[in-house]
CSV table of C-alpha atoms and ligand atoms in Angstrom, one decimal:
chain,number,residue,atom,x,y,z
A,19,MET,CA,-169.5,122.8,-94.8
A,20,THR,CA,-169.3,121.7,-91.2
A,21,VAL,CA,-166.3,123.8,-90.2
A,22,GLN,CA,-167.4,125.9,-87.2
A,23,PRO,CA,-166.0,129.0,-85.5
A,24,ILE,CA,-163.7,128.1,-82.5
A,25,ARG,CA,-164.4,129.8,-79.2
A,26,LEU,CA,-161.3,131.7,-77.8
A,27,PHE,CA,-159.8,132.1,-74.4
A,28,GLY,CA,-162.1,134.4,-72.4
A,29,ASP,CA,-165.3,132.7,-73.6
A,30,PRO,CA,-167.1,131.4,-70.5
A,31,VAL,CA,-168.1,128.2,-72.3
A,32,LEU,CA,-164.4,127.1,-72.1
A,33,ARG,CA,-164.7,127.3,-68.3
A,34,THR,CA,-167.9,125.4,-68.0
A,35,PRO,CA,-167.7,121.6,-67.3
A,36,ALA,CA,-169.4,119.7,-70.0
A,37,ASP,CA,-172.2,117.2,-69.5
A,38,PRO,CA,-171.9,113.5,-70.3
A,39,VAL,CA,-173.5,112.3,-73.6
A,40,VAL,CA,-176.7,110.4,-73.1
A,41,ASP,CA,-178.1,110.1,-76.6
A,42,PHE,CA,-175.8,108.5,-79.2
A,43,ASP,CA,-177.9,109.8,-82.0
A,44,VAL,CA,-177.4,111.5,-85.4
A,45,GLU,CA,-177.0,114.9,-83.7
A,46,LEU,CA,-174.0,113.5,-81.8
A,47,ARG,CA,-172.5,112.1,-85.0
A,48,LYS,CA,-173.0,115.5,-86.6
A,49,LEU,CA,-171.1,117.1,-83.7
A,50,VAL,CA,-168.3,114.6,-84.2
A,51,ALA,CA,-168.1,115.5,-87.9
A,52,ASP,CA,-168.1,119.2,-87.1
A,53,LEU,CA,-165.3,118.7,-84.6
A,54,THR,CA,-163.3,116.6,-87.0
A,55,ASP,CA,-163.7,119.0,-90.0
A,56,THR,CA,-162.9,122.1,-87.9
A,57,MET,CA,-159.8,120.4,-86.3
A,58,ARG,CA,-158.4,119.3,-89.7
A,59,GLU,CA,-159.1,122.7,-91.3
A,60,GLN,CA,-157.1,124.3,-88.5
A,61,ASN,CA,-154.4,121.6,-88.5
A,62,GLY,CA,-155.1,120.9,-84.9
A,63,ALA,CA,-154.1,117.7,-83.0
A,64,GLY,CA,-157.4,117.8,-81.1
A,65,LEU,CA,-160.7,119.7,-80.6
A,66,ALA,CA,-163.2,119.4,-77.8
A,67,ALA,CA,-166.9,120.2,-78.1
A,68,PRO,CA,-166.8,123.2,-75.7
A,69,GLN,CA,-164.4,124.8,-78.2
A,70,LEU,CA,-167.4,124.9,-80.6
A,71,GLY,CA,-169.7,126.1,-77.8
A,72,VAL,CA,-171.2,122.7,-77.2
A,73,GLY,CA,-171.3,121.5,-73.5
A,74,LEU,CA,-171.0,117.8,-74.2
A,75,ARG,CA,-168.1,115.4,-73.3
A,76,VAL,CA,-166.8,114.7,-76.8
A,77,PHE,CA,-163.5,115.4,-78.5
A,78,ALA,CA,-161.8,114.6,-81.8
A,79,PHE,CA,-158.1,113.9,-82.3
A,80,ASP,CA,-155.6,113.7,-85.2
A,81,VAL,CA,-152.2,112.6,-83.9
A,82,ASP,CA,-149.5,110.7,-85.8
A,83,ASP,CA,-152.0,110.0,-88.6
A,84,VAL,CA,-154.5,108.5,-86.2
A,85,LEU,CA,-157.8,110.2,-86.7
A,86,GLY,CA,-160.6,109.6,-84.2
A,87,HIS,CA,-163.0,110.8,-81.5
A,88,LEU,CA,-164.0,109.8,-78.0
A,89,VAL,CA,-167.2,110.3,-76.1
A,90,ASN,CA,-167.5,110.4,-72.3
A,91,PRO,CA,-163.8,109.7,-71.8
A,92,VAL,CA,-162.4,108.4,-68.6
A,93,LEU,CA,-158.6,108.4,-68.2
A,94,GLU,CA,-156.3,105.9,-66.4
A,95,PHE,CA,-152.6,106.3,-65.9
A,96,PRO,CA,-150.7,103.0,-66.0
A,97,ASP,CA,-147.6,104.5,-64.5
A,98,ALA,CA,-146.2,107.8,-63.0
A,99,GLU,CA,-143.9,108.7,-66.0
A,100,GLU,CA,-144.1,112.3,-67.1
A,101,GLN,CA,-143.3,114.3,-70.2
A,102,ASP,CA,-142.5,118.0,-70.6
A,103,GLY,CA,-142.8,119.8,-74.0
A,104,PRO,CA,-144.5,122.5,-76.0
A,105,GLU,CA,-148.3,122.5,-75.9
A,106,GLY,CA,-150.8,124.8,-77.7
A,107,CYS,CA,-154.6,125.1,-78.1
A,108,LEU,CA,-156.8,126.3,-80.9
A,109,SER,CA,-158.6,128.4,-78.4
A,110,ILE,CA,-155.3,130.2,-77.5
A,111,PRO,CA,-154.0,130.5,-81.0
A,112,GLY,CA,-150.3,131.1,-81.8
A,113,LEU,CA,-149.1,130.5,-78.2
A,114,TYR,CA,-147.1,127.5,-77.1
A,115,PHE,CA,-145.8,126.8,-73.6
A,116,ASP,CA,-143.9,123.8,-72.2
A,117,THR,CA,-146.4,121.8,-70.2
A,118,LYS,CA,-145.9,118.8,-68.0
A,119,ARG,CA,-148.1,115.8,-68.7
A,120,ARG,CA,-148.2,112.1,-68.0
A,121,GLN,CA,-146.3,110.1,-70.7
A,122,ASN,CA,-148.8,107.2,-70.8
A,123,VAL,CA,-152.6,107.2,-70.7
A,124,ILE,CA,-155.4,104.7,-71.3
A,125,ALA,CA,-158.6,106.5,-72.3
A,126,LYS,CA,-161.8,104.6,-72.2
A,127,GLY,CA,-165.0,105.9,-73.7
A,128,PHE,CA,-167.4,105.4,-76.6
A,129,ASN,CA,-167.7,106.2,-80.3
A,130,GLY,CA,-170.6,108.1,-81.9
A,131,TYR,CA,-172.7,104.9,-82.0
A,132,GLY,CA,-172.2,104.1,-78.3
A,133,ASP,CA,-169.7,101.3,-78.9
A,134,PRO,CA,-166.9,101.1,-76.3
A,135,VAL,CA,-163.6,102.4,-77.4
A,136,GLN,CA,-160.2,102.3,-75.7
A,137,ILE,CA,-157.2,104.5,-76.7
A,138,VAL,CA,-153.7,103.4,-75.4
A,139,GLY,CA,-151.7,106.6,-75.8
A,140,THR,CA,-148.1,107.5,-75.3
A,141,GLY,CA,-146.2,110.7,-75.9
A,142,LEU,CA,-148.1,113.1,-78.2
A,143,MET,CA,-151.2,111.1,-78.2
A,144,ALA,CA,-151.2,110.9,-74.4
A,145,ARG,CA,-150.7,114.7,-74.3
A,146,CYS,CA,-153.6,115.3,-76.7
A,147,VAL,CA,-156.0,113.0,-74.8
A,148,GLN,CA,-155.2,114.8,-71.5
A,149,HIS,CA,-155.5,118.2,-73.0
A,150,GLU,CA,-158.8,117.5,-74.6
A,151,THR,CA,-160.3,115.7,-71.6
A,152,ASP,CA,-159.2,118.8,-69.5
A,153,HIS,CA,-161.4,120.9,-71.9
A,154,LEU,CA,-164.4,118.8,-70.9
A,155,ASP,CA,-163.8,119.8,-67.3
A,156,GLY,CA,-163.4,123.5,-68.1
A,157,VAL,CA,-159.6,123.3,-67.7
A,158,LEU,CA,-157.2,124.9,-70.1
A,159,PHE,CA,-153.5,124.0,-70.6
A,160,VAL,CA,-152.3,127.3,-69.1
A,161,ASP,CA,-153.8,126.1,-65.8
A,162,ARG,CA,-151.3,123.3,-65.8
A,163,LEU,CA,-148.3,125.6,-65.9
A,164,ASP,CA,-146.3,126.5,-62.8
A,165,PRO,CA,-147.0,129.9,-61.3
A,166,ASP,CA,-144.3,131.7,-63.3
A,167,GLY,CA,-145.2,130.0,-66.5
A,168,ARG,CA,-148.9,130.9,-66.0
A,169,LYS,CA,-148.0,134.5,-65.4
A,170,GLU,CA,-146.0,134.5,-68.6
A,171,ALA,CA,-148.8,132.8,-70.5
A,172,MET,CA,-151.4,135.3,-69.2
A,173,ARG,CA,-149.2,138.2,-70.3
A,174,ALA,CA,-148.8,136.7,-73.8
A,175,ILE,CA,-152.6,136.1,-74.0
A,176,ARG,CA,-153.4,139.7,-73.0
A,177,GLN,CA,-151.0,141.0,-75.7
A,178,ALA,CA,-152.3,138.6,-78.4
A,179,ASP,CA,-154.1,140.4,-81.3
A,180,TRP,CA,-157.1,138.0,-81.1
A,181,TYR,CA,-157.7,138.6,-77.4
A,182,ASP,CA,-160.8,140.7,-76.6
A,183,PRO,CA,-160.6,142.1,-73.1
A,184,THR,CA,-164.3,143.1,-73.3
A,185,THR,CA,-165.1,139.3,-73.2
A,186,PRO,CA,-165.5,138.6,-69.5
A,187,PRO,CA,-163.4,135.6,-68.4
A,188,THR,CA,-166.2,134.6,-66.0
A,189,VAL,CA,-169.9,135.3,-65.9
A,190,LYS,CA,-170.6,139.0,-65.5
A,191,LEU,CA,-172.5,140.1,-62.4
A,192,ASN,CA,-175.6,142.1,-62.8
A,193,PRO,CA,-174.4,145.6,-62.2
A,194,HIS,CA,-177.5,146.5,-60.2
A,195,ALA,CA,-177.1,143.5,-58.0
A,196,ALA,CA,-173.4,144.2,-57.5
A,197,SER,CA,-174.0,147.8,-56.5
A,198,SER,CA,-176.8,147.2,-54.1
A,199,PRO,CA,-174.6,146.1,-51.1
A,200,PHE,CA,-172.8,149.4,-51.5
A,201,GLY,CA,-175.9,151.5,-52.1
A,202,LEU,CA,-176.3,154.9,-50.5
A,203,GLY,CA,-179.6,154.0,-48.9
A,204,ARG,CA,-181.5,156.6,-50.9
B,8,LIG,ZN1,-157.2,123.1,-76.4
């Protein structure tokens, strides 16, 4: 019922920083339900609101049988330890690339009722929390790859059957505005 279509790479909403949640109301809890249902239907480890086209700082997660959500997350890193391993994204379906992340994270935020929540994550949970919080800043995991890895990822994305090159990766300029500086002065 509440499964929603997921926005794919190339959709400008994925590149737009999301706004903090101000109202912890029934609409927010409906958004959390949509995120949770859509994530589970797709067997995802996490899903952020911009992936459903909603510009709010909310994500759901389902890692190691821990199902939850976090609103207005703020991340802290208790140490400098790193991990490197395969990462994917429901907005970049079918493609996985080794991505460096911090091994440990403490995520502070709120639940759908505005109660403070803290997630102490390690390994996969830490990776998920960093990936989803990136989404809220308009950052995708391919941005975290080194230049060679990013090149390889972009090539794979352009060849993916779901990729629609007519979807502009950024906001399209008005063609008339764009042409005017080069106008012929007629
Ligand atoms: Zn993602």
